[in-house]
Short mmCIF file of C-alpha atoms in Angstrom, two decimals:
data_model
loop_
_atom_site.label_atom_id
_atom_site.label_comp_id
_atom_site.label_asym_id
_atom_site.label_seq_id
_atom_site.Cartn_x
_atom_site.Cartn_y
_atom_site.Cartn_z
CA UNK R 1 120.88 -24.06 -23.75
CA UNK R 2 117.62 -25.41 -22.76
CA UNK R 3 117.52 -23.66 -19.83
CA UNK R 4 118.06 -20.39 -21.23
CA UNK R 5 115.44 -20.97 -23.71
CA UNK R 6 112.55 -21.22 -21.30
CA UNK R 7 112.27 -18.14 -19.92
CA UNK R 8 112.69 -16.27 -22.82
CA UNK R 9 109.33 -17.91 -24.10
CA UNK R 10 107.72 -17.11 -20.92
CA UNK R 11 108.74 -13.28 -21.09
CA UNK R 12 106.87 -13.16 -24.31
CA UNK R 13 103.87 -14.92 -23.06
CA UNK R 14 103.67 -12.54 -20.33
CA UNK R 15 103.81 -9.56 -22.12
CA UNK R 16 101.34 -10.68 -24.49
CA UNK R 17 99.39 -11.29 -21.18
CA UNK R 18 99.66 -7.78 -20.54
CA UNK R 19 98.92 -6.33 -23.72
CA UNK R 20 95.85 -7.91 -23.83
CA UNK R 21 94.89 -6.69 -20.41
CA UNK R 22 95.59 -3.11 -21.33
CA UNK R 23 93.50 -3.76 -24.28
CA UNK R 24 90.77 -4.95 -22.13
CA UNK R 25 90.88 -2.52 -19.88
CA UNK R 26 90.90 0.16 -22.54
CA UNK R 27 87.80 -1.35 -24.24
CA UNK R 28 85.95 -1.41 -20.93
CA UNK R 29 86.48 2.19 -20.44
CA UNK R 30 85.41 3.00 -23.94
CA UNK R 31 81.98 0.83 -23.59
CA UNK R 32 81.53 2.40 -20.26
CA UNK R 33 81.44 5.77 -21.99
CA UNK R 34 79.17 4.40 -24.76
CA UNK R 35 76.56 2.87 -21.92
CA UNK R 36 76.82 6.21 -20.09
CA UNK R 37 75.61 8.52 -23.15
CA UNK R 38 73.17 5.51 -24.06
CA UNK R 39 71.56 5.68 -20.63
CA UNK R 40 71.32 9.71 -21.17
CA UNK R 41 69.10 8.62 -24.38
CA UNK R 42 67.14 6.20 -22.66
CA UNK R 43 65.79 8.26 -19.82
CA UNK R 44 64.35 10.91 -22.61
CA UNK R 45 61.03 9.09 -23.27
CA UNK R 46 60.31 8.39 -19.81
CA UNK R 47 61.00 12.31 -19.09
CA UNK R 48 58.43 13.09 -21.91
CA UNK R 49 55.79 10.36 -20.71
CA UNK R 50 55.92 12.09 -17.42
CA UNK R 51 55.18 15.33 -18.63
CA UNK R 52 52.43 13.85 -20.60
CA UNK R 53 51.05 12.35 -17.57
CA UNK R 54 51.24 15.65 -15.23
CA UNK R 55 49.10 17.55 -18.32
CA UNK R 56 46.66 14.56 -18.83
CA UNK R 57 46.24 15.00 -15.01
CA UNK R 58 45.51 18.54 -14.89
CA UNK R 59 43.11 18.39 -17.78
CA UNK R 60 41.14 15.83 -15.41
CA UNK R 61 41.38 17.83 -12.44
CA UNK R 62 39.42 20.85 -14.46
CA UNK R 63 37.11 18.48 -16.24
CA UNK R 64 35.70 17.08 -12.89
CA UNK R 65 35.42 20.44 -11.33
CA UNK R 66 33.76 21.62 -14.28
CA UNK R 67 31.24 18.59 -13.65
CA UNK R 68 30.57 19.46 -10.30
CA UNK R 69 29.68 22.65 -10.93
CA UNK R 70 26.99 21.82 -13.70
CA UNK R 71 25.65 19.23 -11.33
CA UNK R 72 25.39 21.79 -8.61
CA UNK R 73 23.75 23.97 -11.01
CA UNK R 74 21.22 21.32 -11.97
CA UNK R 75 20.18 20.66 -8.69
CA UNK R 76 19.53 24.16 -7.94
CA UNK R 77 17.30 24.60 -11.13
CA UNK R 78 13.79 24.50 -10.58
CA UNK R 79 12.23 20.80 -11.61
CA UNK R 80 11.06 20.67 -15.61
CA UNK R 81 13.93 23.32 -16.60
CA UNK R 82 17.29 22.38 -18.41
CA UNK R 83 20.28 23.24 -16.56
CA UNK R 84 22.09 26.58 -17.79
CA UNK R 85 24.41 26.00 -20.64
CA UNK R 86 27.58 27.33 -21.48
CA UNK R 87 27.77 31.41 -22.35
CA UNK R 88 28.30 30.15 -25.96
CA UNK R 89 25.28 28.01 -26.24
CA UNK R 90 21.58 29.18 -27.05
CA UNK R 91 19.52 29.95 -24.30
CA UNK R 92 16.64 27.30 -23.11
CA UNK R 93 13.09 28.65 -22.83
CA UNK R 94 11.38 29.20 -20.21
CA UNK R 95 9.00 27.78 -18.11
CA UNK R 96 5.35 28.69 -18.68
CA UNK R 97 5.35 30.83 -16.02
CA UNK R 98 7.51 32.96 -17.25
CA UNK R 99 5.97 34.26 -20.39
CA UNK R 100 4.07 36.94 -19.94
CA UNK R 101 1.01 38.20 -21.21
CA UNK R 102 1.25 38.87 -24.49
CA UNK R 103 4.40 37.29 -25.24
CA UNK R 104 5.26 34.94 -27.99
CA UNK R 105 4.82 31.61 -26.41
CA UNK R 106 6.31 29.10 -29.46
CA UNK R 107 6.42 29.01 -33.29
CA UNK R 108 6.18 25.59 -34.99
CA UNK R 109 5.17 24.14 -38.05
CA UNK R 110 2.39 21.95 -38.98
CA UNK R 111 -0.30 21.16 -41.20
CA UNK R 112 -4.11 21.94 -42.33
CA UNK R 113 -6.70 19.28 -41.67
CA UNK R 114 -9.88 19.52 -42.00
CA UNK R 115 -12.22 19.27 -38.69
CA UNK R 116 -14.82 17.36 -40.57
CA UNK R 117 -13.76 14.56 -43.07
CA UNK R 118 -15.83 11.53 -44.23
CA UNK R 119 -15.15 8.85 -46.72
CA UNK R 120 -18.54 8.34 -48.51
CA UNK R 121 -19.60 4.60 -49.43
CA UNK R 122 -22.95 2.85 -49.83
CA UNK R 123 -24.71 2.10 -46.85
CA UNK R 124 -25.09 -1.54 -46.82
CA UNK R 125 -25.02 -2.40 -50.39
CA UNK R 126 -22.54 -3.80 -52.55
CA UNK R 127 -22.93 -3.53 -56.52
CA UNK R 128 -21.25 -2.25 -59.35
CA UNK R 129 -20.88 1.62 -60.13
CA UNK R 130 -23.38 2.84 -62.75
CA UNK R 131 -23.04 6.76 -62.80
CA UNK R 132 -20.43 9.04 -61.21
CA UNK R 133 -21.83 12.78 -60.43
CA UNK R 134 -18.60 14.36 -59.15
CA UNK R 135 -15.63 15.43 -59.68
CA UNK R 136 -12.42 16.52 -57.18
CA UNK R 137 -13.11 19.97 -55.94
CA UNK R 138 -16.52 20.21 -56.51
CA UNK R 139 -18.84 21.48 -53.96
CA UNK R 140 -22.01 19.58 -52.89
CA UNK R 141 -25.00 20.14 -50.50
CA UNK R 142 -26.29 17.50 -48.11
CA UNK R 143 -28.19 15.09 -50.10
CA UNK R 144 -26.84 15.70 -53.58
CA UNK R 145 -26.31 12.51 -55.73
CA UNK R 146 -22.86 11.42 -55.71
CA UNK R 147 -23.03 8.11 -57.75
CA UNK R 148 -25.69 5.35 -58.47
CA UNK R 149 -25.27 1.69 -58.08
CA UNK R 150 -26.70 -1.29 -59.92
CA UNK R 151 -29.55 -2.08 -58.61
CA UNK R 152 -31.43 -4.91 -60.39
CA UNK R 153 -30.94 -7.50 -57.05
CA UNK R 154 -31.94 -5.08 -54.44
CA UNK R 155 -35.17 -4.26 -56.75
CA UNK R 156 -36.07 -7.76 -57.66
CA UNK R 157 -35.72 -8.64 -53.73
CA UNK R 158 -38.32 -5.43 -53.33
CA UNK R 159 -40.61 -6.78 -55.86
CA UNK R 160 -40.83 -10.31 -53.37
CA UNK R 161 -41.31 -8.55 -50.50
CA UNK R 162 -44.10 -6.49 -51.95
CA UNK R 163 -45.77 -9.55 -52.98
CA UNK R 164 -45.06 -11.19 -49.54
CA UNK R 165 -46.91 -8.10 -48.16
CA UNK R 166 -50.25 -8.61 -50.25
CA UNK R 167 -49.85 -12.60 -49.56
CA UNK R 168 -50.03 -11.12 -45.68
CA UNK R 169 -52.61 -8.36 -46.00
CA UNK R 170 -55.17 -11.23 -48.14
CA UNK R 171 -54.33 -13.90 -45.43
CA UNK R 172 -55.15 -11.12 -42.57
CA UNK R 173 -58.55 -10.42 -44.44
CA UNK R 174 -59.20 -14.00 -44.57
CA UNK R 175 -58.74 -14.58 -40.78
CA UNK R 176 -60.78 -11.34 -39.98
CA UNK R 177 -63.52 -12.64 -42.39
CA UNK R 178 -63.49 -15.76 -40.27
CA UNK R 179 -63.04 -14.10 -36.95
CA UNK R 180 -66.23 -12.46 -37.89
CA UNK R 181 -68.21 -15.49 -38.89
CA UNK R 182 -67.30 -17.24 -35.95
CA UNK R 183 -68.28 -14.03 -33.88
CA UNK R 184 -71.84 -14.52 -35.22
CA UNK R 185 -72.12 -18.20 -34.85
CA UNK R 186 -71.33 -17.53 -31.34
CA UNK R 187 -74.03 -14.89 -30.79
CA UNK R 188 -76.36 -17.59 -32.56
CA UNK R 189 -75.47 -20.38 -30.37
CA UNK R 190 -75.79 -17.76 -27.22
CA UNK R 191 -79.28 -17.06 -28.52
CA UNK R 192 -80.47 -20.53 -28.96
CA UNK R 193 -79.00 -21.25 -25.33
CA UNK R 194 -81.28 -18.42 -24.11
CA UNK R 195 -84.57 -19.86 -25.86
CA UNK R 196 -83.38 -23.28 -24.56
CA UNK R 197 -83.13 -22.11 -21.16
CA UNK R 198 -86.56 -19.93 -21.65
CA UNK R 199 -88.15 -23.31 -22.58
CA UNK R 200 -86.90 -25.20 -19.55
CA UNK R 201 -87.96 -22.37 -17.27
CA UNK R 202 -91.83 -22.70 -18.43
CA UNK R 203 -91.14 -26.75 -18.47
CA UNK R 204 -89.97 -26.36 -14.93
CA UNK R 205 -93.39 -24.16 -14.36
CA UNK R 206 -95.50 -26.26 -16.20
CA UNK R 207 -94.23 -29.47 -14.28
CA UNK R 208 -94.79 -27.88 -10.84
CA UNK R 209 -98.24 -27.05 -12.11
CA UNK R 210 -99.05 -30.58 -13.28
CA UNK R 211 -97.38 -32.07 -10.48
CA UNK R 212 -99.69 -30.19 -7.94
CA UNK R 213 -102.89 -30.97 -9.87
CA UNK R 214 -102.00 -34.74 -9.88
CA UNK R 215 -101.32 -34.86 -6.11
CA UNK R 216 -104.65 -32.90 -5.54
CA UNK R 217 -106.17 -35.43 -8.17
CA UNK R 218 -104.95 -38.49 -6.12
CA UNK R 219 -106.34 -37.49 -3.00
CA UNK R 220 -109.58 -36.78 -4.42
CA UNK R 221 -109.31 -40.13 -6.21
CA UNK R 222 -108.93 -41.51 -2.56
CA UNK R 223 -111.97 -40.20 -1.42
CA UNK R 224 -114.05 -41.31 -4.70
CA UNK R 225 -114.72 -37.17 -5.51
CA UNK R 226 -113.15 -37.52 -8.69
CA UNK R 227 -113.92 -39.71 -11.52
CA UNK R 228 -111.17 -42.17 -13.10
CA UNK R 229 -111.15 -40.71 -16.08
CA UNK R 230 -110.27 -37.11 -14.92
CA UNK R 231 -107.80 -38.79 -12.57
CA UNK R 232 -105.98 -40.23 -15.45
CA UNK R 233 -106.34 -36.81 -17.49
CA UNK R 234 -104.15 -35.36 -14.42
CA UNK R 235 -101.80 -38.18 -14.69
CA UNK R 236 -101.32 -37.50 -18.29
CA UNK R 237 -100.51 -34.05 -17.79
CA UNK R 238 -98.01 -34.75 -15.12
CA UNK R 239 -96.08 -36.86 -17.18
CA UNK R 240 -96.06 -34.97 -20.32
CA UNK R 241 -94.83 -31.32 -17.96
CA UNK R 242 -91.91 -33.96 -16.77
CA UNK R 243 -91.11 -35.01 -20.40
CA UNK R 244 -90.91 -31.45 -21.71
CA UNK R 245 -89.06 -30.34 -18.54
CA UNK R 246 -86.32 -33.33 -19.68
CA UNK R 247 -86.52 -32.25 -23.09
CA UNK R 248 -86.00 -28.56 -21.87
CA UNK R 249 -83.03 -29.61 -19.99
CA UNK R 250 -81.20 -31.65 -22.83
CA UNK R 251 -81.79 -28.56 -25.56
CA UNK R 252 -79.94 -26.40 -22.86
CA UNK R 253 -77.08 -28.63 -22.35
CA UNK R 254 -76.59 -28.91 -26.12
CA UNK R 255 -76.87 -25.28 -26.54
CA UNK R 256 -74.32 -24.87 -24.07
CA UNK R 257 -71.90 -27.10 -25.89
CA UNK R 258 -72.45 -24.88 -29.43
CA UNK R 259 -71.88 -22.30 -27.17
CA UNK R 260 -68.62 -23.14 -25.78
CA UNK R 261 -67.39 -24.57 -29.53
CA UNK R 262 -68.47 -21.21 -30.77
CA UNK R 263 -66.27 -19.46 -28.44
CA UNK R 264 -63.93 -21.93 -29.26
CA UNK R 265 -63.81 -21.14 -32.59
CA UNK R 266 -63.72 -17.43 -31.63
CA UNK R 267 -60.50 -18.03 -30.05
CA UNK R 268 -59.09 -19.42 -32.59
CA UNK R 269 -60.11 -17.36 -35.10
CA UNK R 270 -58.71 -14.31 -32.99
CA UNK R 271 -55.18 -16.53 -32.85
CA UNK R 272 -55.31 -16.63 -36.65
CA UNK R 273 -56.05 -13.05 -37.09
CA UNK R 274 -53.05 -11.96 -34.78
CA UNK R 275 -50.79 -14.54 -36.49
CA UNK R 276 -51.60 -13.14 -39.86
CA UNK R 277 -51.30 -9.31 -38.83
CA UNK R 278 -48.00 -10.33 -37.36
CA UNK R 279 -46.69 -11.98 -40.75
CA UNK R 280 -47.95 -8.71 -42.35
CA UNK R 281 -45.96 -6.78 -39.85
CA UNK R 282 -42.80 -8.96 -40.65
CA UNK R 283 -43.70 -8.91 -44.47
CA UNK R 284 -43.98 -5.01 -44.45
CA UNK R 285 -40.44 -4.75 -42.22
CA UNK R 286 -38.67 -6.60 -44.92
CA UNK R 287 -40.91 -4.79 -47.85
CA UNK R 288 -39.12 -1.40 -45.97
CA UNK R 289 -35.53 -3.18 -45.84
CA UNK R 290 -35.58 -4.15 -49.46
CA UNK R 291 -36.93 -0.55 -50.24
CA UNK R 292 -33.99 1.27 -48.20
CA UNK R 293 -31.46 -1.02 -49.99
CA UNK R 294 -33.21 -0.01 -53.23
CA UNK R 295 -32.53 3.86 -52.38
CA UNK R 296 -29.07 2.91 -50.93
CA UNK R 297 -28.04 2.44 -54.59
CA UNK R 298 -28.05 6.12 -54.93
CA UNK R 299 -25.34 7.37 -52.99
CA UNK R 300 -25.91 10.42 -51.51
CA UNK R 301 -23.66 13.35 -50.05
CA UNK R 302 -23.74 13.04 -46.30
CA UNK R 303 -22.49 16.79 -45.35
CA UNK R 304 -22.35 19.96 -47.13
CA UNK R 305 -18.64 20.17 -48.25
CA UNK R 306 -16.08 19.82 -51.14
CA UNK R 307 -14.94 16.67 -52.98
CA UNK R 308 -11.31 16.04 -51.87
CA UNK R 309 -10.51 12.89 -53.74
CA UNK R 310 -12.21 10.13 -55.72
CA UNK R 311 -11.20 6.66 -54.96
CA UNK R 312 -13.83 4.72 -57.32
CA UNK R 313 -14.81 5.53 -60.63
CA UNK R 314 -17.79 4.15 -63.48
CA UNK R 315 -17.71 0.42 -63.83
CA UNK R 316 -15.85 -0.57 -60.18
CA UNK R 317 -17.35 -2.73 -57.54
CA UNK R 318 -17.94 -0.92 -54.17
CA UNK R 319 -18.52 -2.84 -50.92
CA UNK R 320 -18.27 -1.70 -47.67
CA UNK R 321 -18.45 -5.09 -46.08
CA UNK R 322 -15.46 -6.28 -47.82
CA UNK R 323 -11.87 -6.55 -48.06
CA UNK R 324 -10.91 -7.46 -51.84
CA UNK R 325 -13.11 -4.48 -53.78
CA UNK R 326 -13.18 -0.61 -52.63
CA UNK R 327 -14.95 0.35 -49.69
CA UNK R 328 -15.16 4.12 -50.60
CA UNK R 329 -16.32 6.22 -53.55
CA UNK R 330 -14.70 9.69 -52.40
CA UNK R 331 -13.62 12.01 -49.69
CA UNK R 332 -15.33 15.08 -48.72
CA UNK R 333 -14.71 17.43 -46.06
CA UNK R 334 -15.99 20.65 -45.06
CA UNK R 335 -13.66 23.36 -45.96
CA UNK R 336 -15.25 26.25 -44.24
CA UNK R 337 -14.15 24.46 -40.78
CA UNK R 338 -10.54 23.88 -40.96
CA UNK R 339 -7.57 23.09 -38.20
CA UNK R 340 -3.60 23.16 -38.02
CA UNK R 341 -2.36 20.55 -36.22
CA UNK R 342 1.42 20.98 -34.56
CA UNK R 343 3.99 18.77 -33.25
CA UNK R 344 4.69 20.59 -29.88
CA UNK R 345 7.96 19.47 -27.82
CA UNK R 346 6.99 17.90 -24.87
CA UNK R 347 9.27 20.37 -22.49
CA UNK R 348 6.83 23.01 -24.32
CA UNK R 349 3.67 21.48 -23.86
CA UNK R 350 2.52 23.30 -20.49
CA UNK R 351 3.19 26.59 -22.09
CA UNK R 352 0.18 25.82 -24.26
CA UNK R 353 -3.50 26.56 -23.23
CA UNK R 354 -6.71 26.29 -24.83
CA UNK R 355 -7.86 29.85 -25.65
CA UNK R 356 -4.22 31.19 -26.81
CA UNK R 357 -4.45 33.47 -29.64
CA UNK R 358 -2.37 32.74 -32.98
CA UNK R 359 -1.37 33.67 -35.96
CA UNK R 360 -1.19 31.44 -39.07
CA UNK R 361 0.87 31.46 -42.32
CA UNK R 362 1.05 29.24 -45.08
CA UNK R 363 4.22 28.83 -46.87
CA UNK R 364 2.27 29.06 -49.97
CA UNK R 365 1.94 33.07 -49.33
CA UNK R 366 3.50 33.84 -45.91
CA UNK R 367 1.98 37.45 -46.57
CA UNK R 368 -1.75 36.22 -46.04
CA UNK R 369 -2.13 35.71 -42.33
CA UNK R 370 -5.12 34.30 -40.39
CA UNK R 371 -6.42 34.57 -36.97
CA UNK R 372 -6.20 31.37 -35.30
CA UNK R 373 -7.07 30.02 -31.59
CA UNK R 374 -5.46 26.93 -29.47
CA UNK R 375 -8.28 24.58 -29.51
CA UNK R 376 -7.41 21.19 -27.74
CA UNK R 377 -4.29 19.37 -26.51
CA UNK R 378 -4.23 16.00 -27.86
CA UNK R 379 -4.65 13.60 -24.67
CA UNK R 380 -1.82 11.32 -25.80
CA UNK R 381 1.85 11.68 -26.76
CA UNK R 382 4.10 10.59 -29.39
CA UNK R 383 6.68 8.63 -27.87
CA UNK R 384 8.95 7.91 -31.07
CA UNK R 385 9.40 12.21 -31.49
CA UNK R 386 8.62 13.16 -27.95
CA UNK R 387 5.81 15.58 -29.01
CA UNK R 388 2.73 15.90 -28.35
CA UNK R 389 -0.11 17.29 -31.14
CA UNK R 390 -2.16 20.06 -30.67
CA UNK R 391 -5.03 21.59 -32.58
CA UNK R 392 -5.17 24.91 -33.61
CA UNK R 393 -8.49 26.03 -35.03
CA UNK R 394 -8.12 28.26 -38.19
CA UNK R 395 -10.90 31.29 -39.00
CA UNK R 396 -11.03 32.13 -42.56
CA UNK R 397 -11.62 35.58 -43.36
CA UNK R 398 -14.66 37.02 -43.83
CA UNK R 399 -16.02 36.95 -47.02
CA UNK R 400 -13.35 34.39 -48.08
CA UNK R 401 -14.70 31.47 -50.22
CA UNK R 402 -13.91 28.04 -48.30
CA UNK R 403 -10.93 26.01 -50.71
CA UNK R 404 -10.28 29.41 -51.83
CA UNK R 405 -6.52 29.36 -50.52
CA UNK R 406 -6.09 27.16 -47.54
CA UNK R 407 -6.05 23.41 -48.30
CA UNK R 408 -5.68 20.21 -46.65
CA UNK R 409 -2.67 19.18 -46.08
CA UNK R 410 -0.74 22.54 -46.69
CA UNK R 411 2.35 23.36 -44.42
CA UNK R 412 1.74 26.34 -41.79
CA UNK R 413 3.76 28.22 -39.44
CA UNK R 414 1.97 28.66 -36.51
CA UNK R 415 2.98 31.34 -34.14
CA UNK R 416 1.23 31.55 -30.68
CA UNK R 417 0.85 34.35 -28.31
CA UNK R 418 0.15 34.07 -24.56
CA UNK R 419 -2.85 36.01 -25.08
CA UNK R 420 -6.73 35.11 -24.86
CA UNK R 421 -8.00 34.85 -28.45
CA UNK R 422 -11.54 37.14 -28.98
CA UNK R 423 -13.45 36.28 -32.05
CA UNK R 424 -14.16 39.07 -34.21
CA UNK R 425 -17.39 38.70 -36.50
CA UNK R 426 -16.39 41.34 -38.61
CA UNK R 427 -13.32 39.61 -39.67
CA UNK R 428 -13.75 36.15 -38.62
CA UNK R 429 -15.95 33.45 -40.62
CA UNK R 430 -17.77 31.92 -37.78
CA UNK R 431 -17.83 28.35 -36.91
CA UNK R 432 -21.41 28.45 -35.43
CA UNK R 433 -20.66 27.49 -32.00
CA UNK R 434 -18.52 30.37 -31.03
CA UNK R 435 -21.37 31.46 -28.33
CA UNK R 436 -21.00 27.97 -26.21
CA UNK R 437 -17.20 28.38 -26.24
CA UNK R 438 -17.19 31.36 -24.04
#
């Protein structure tokens, strides 16, 4: 019974094992099917990535070809011109050689500026403004009074210098009088010297004659042909002549010393006169400078023009040499000579030449046109904006009053043509130098 029971147990166990193996095989087949379907789904993203890569590769190849074509076009283009753009872009302006006679060169915006503009300020004086004789927009002539300054300081200085001039003149007068007196003294000393020399000449002649007489008397005395008394008389005459000669020589020497002293005084007097004259000249120069400063306390217009702005008013302290107070009183400009300043891009600057005709239109009234001419191209560019400033001379219309319409800082549209400008005296108000510009 024990034996029979063991096989049944084994059979049952084997059957269970077989069933489990079959189930495992079925599960494996099912898992294989699932794995096959899942692998197809995993390949789809890779396929899409491949297609996208092929598309981008085509775009890159096309871009590379276009870039090479642009590079070739730029290399073949003339120097100074931009590469050709696509058909839909705006054509670039041609070079200067492409602008024909009479054609448009450029059209740019600019602003009106005066050709001559001056800040009026006191000259070398600093003081308080006491009166103002102008207003903005007033036209003035050269020399017209603009303002007056407090001049007490400068008037007092002038009075002091006037007194110095009077004292220097008195000193010169005294020196000249002294020089005249000394000159008379020299003349007198020279006259005394001449008289002494004349006495000396006579004493010399008398001494020689007395000496000869005494020698003759001595010889006669030796032979006894002359009396002792006569001999003694000739001896006394000789001694007297010798004494006169000595006295005359002393007088001559004294007269010479007097002449020398007088001449030295003359030199001193001349030097004193020169010094006094120099002091007088210095005093007059200081007086003239003081007078100039007093006159500068009246500020006048330096040119014919129009007052643009007022920088100071009555009661203000003005000083051209100080940074703490106002330096200018007003701004004046000649509005009959106006210019237009335009900023020309660097790529167009070679197309503009001096002498080209221009049409100027103000934004305030575009219907009013003014004639102009390219006057000068500035010698330096503005590297912040890559432009070069160009000045255009504007001609007012004949009979138009300056400042009537065109005013400084107005916006202007300047149209430049490749046509030489010709001044027309029947239309244009002259600047005054048209003949020299030809």
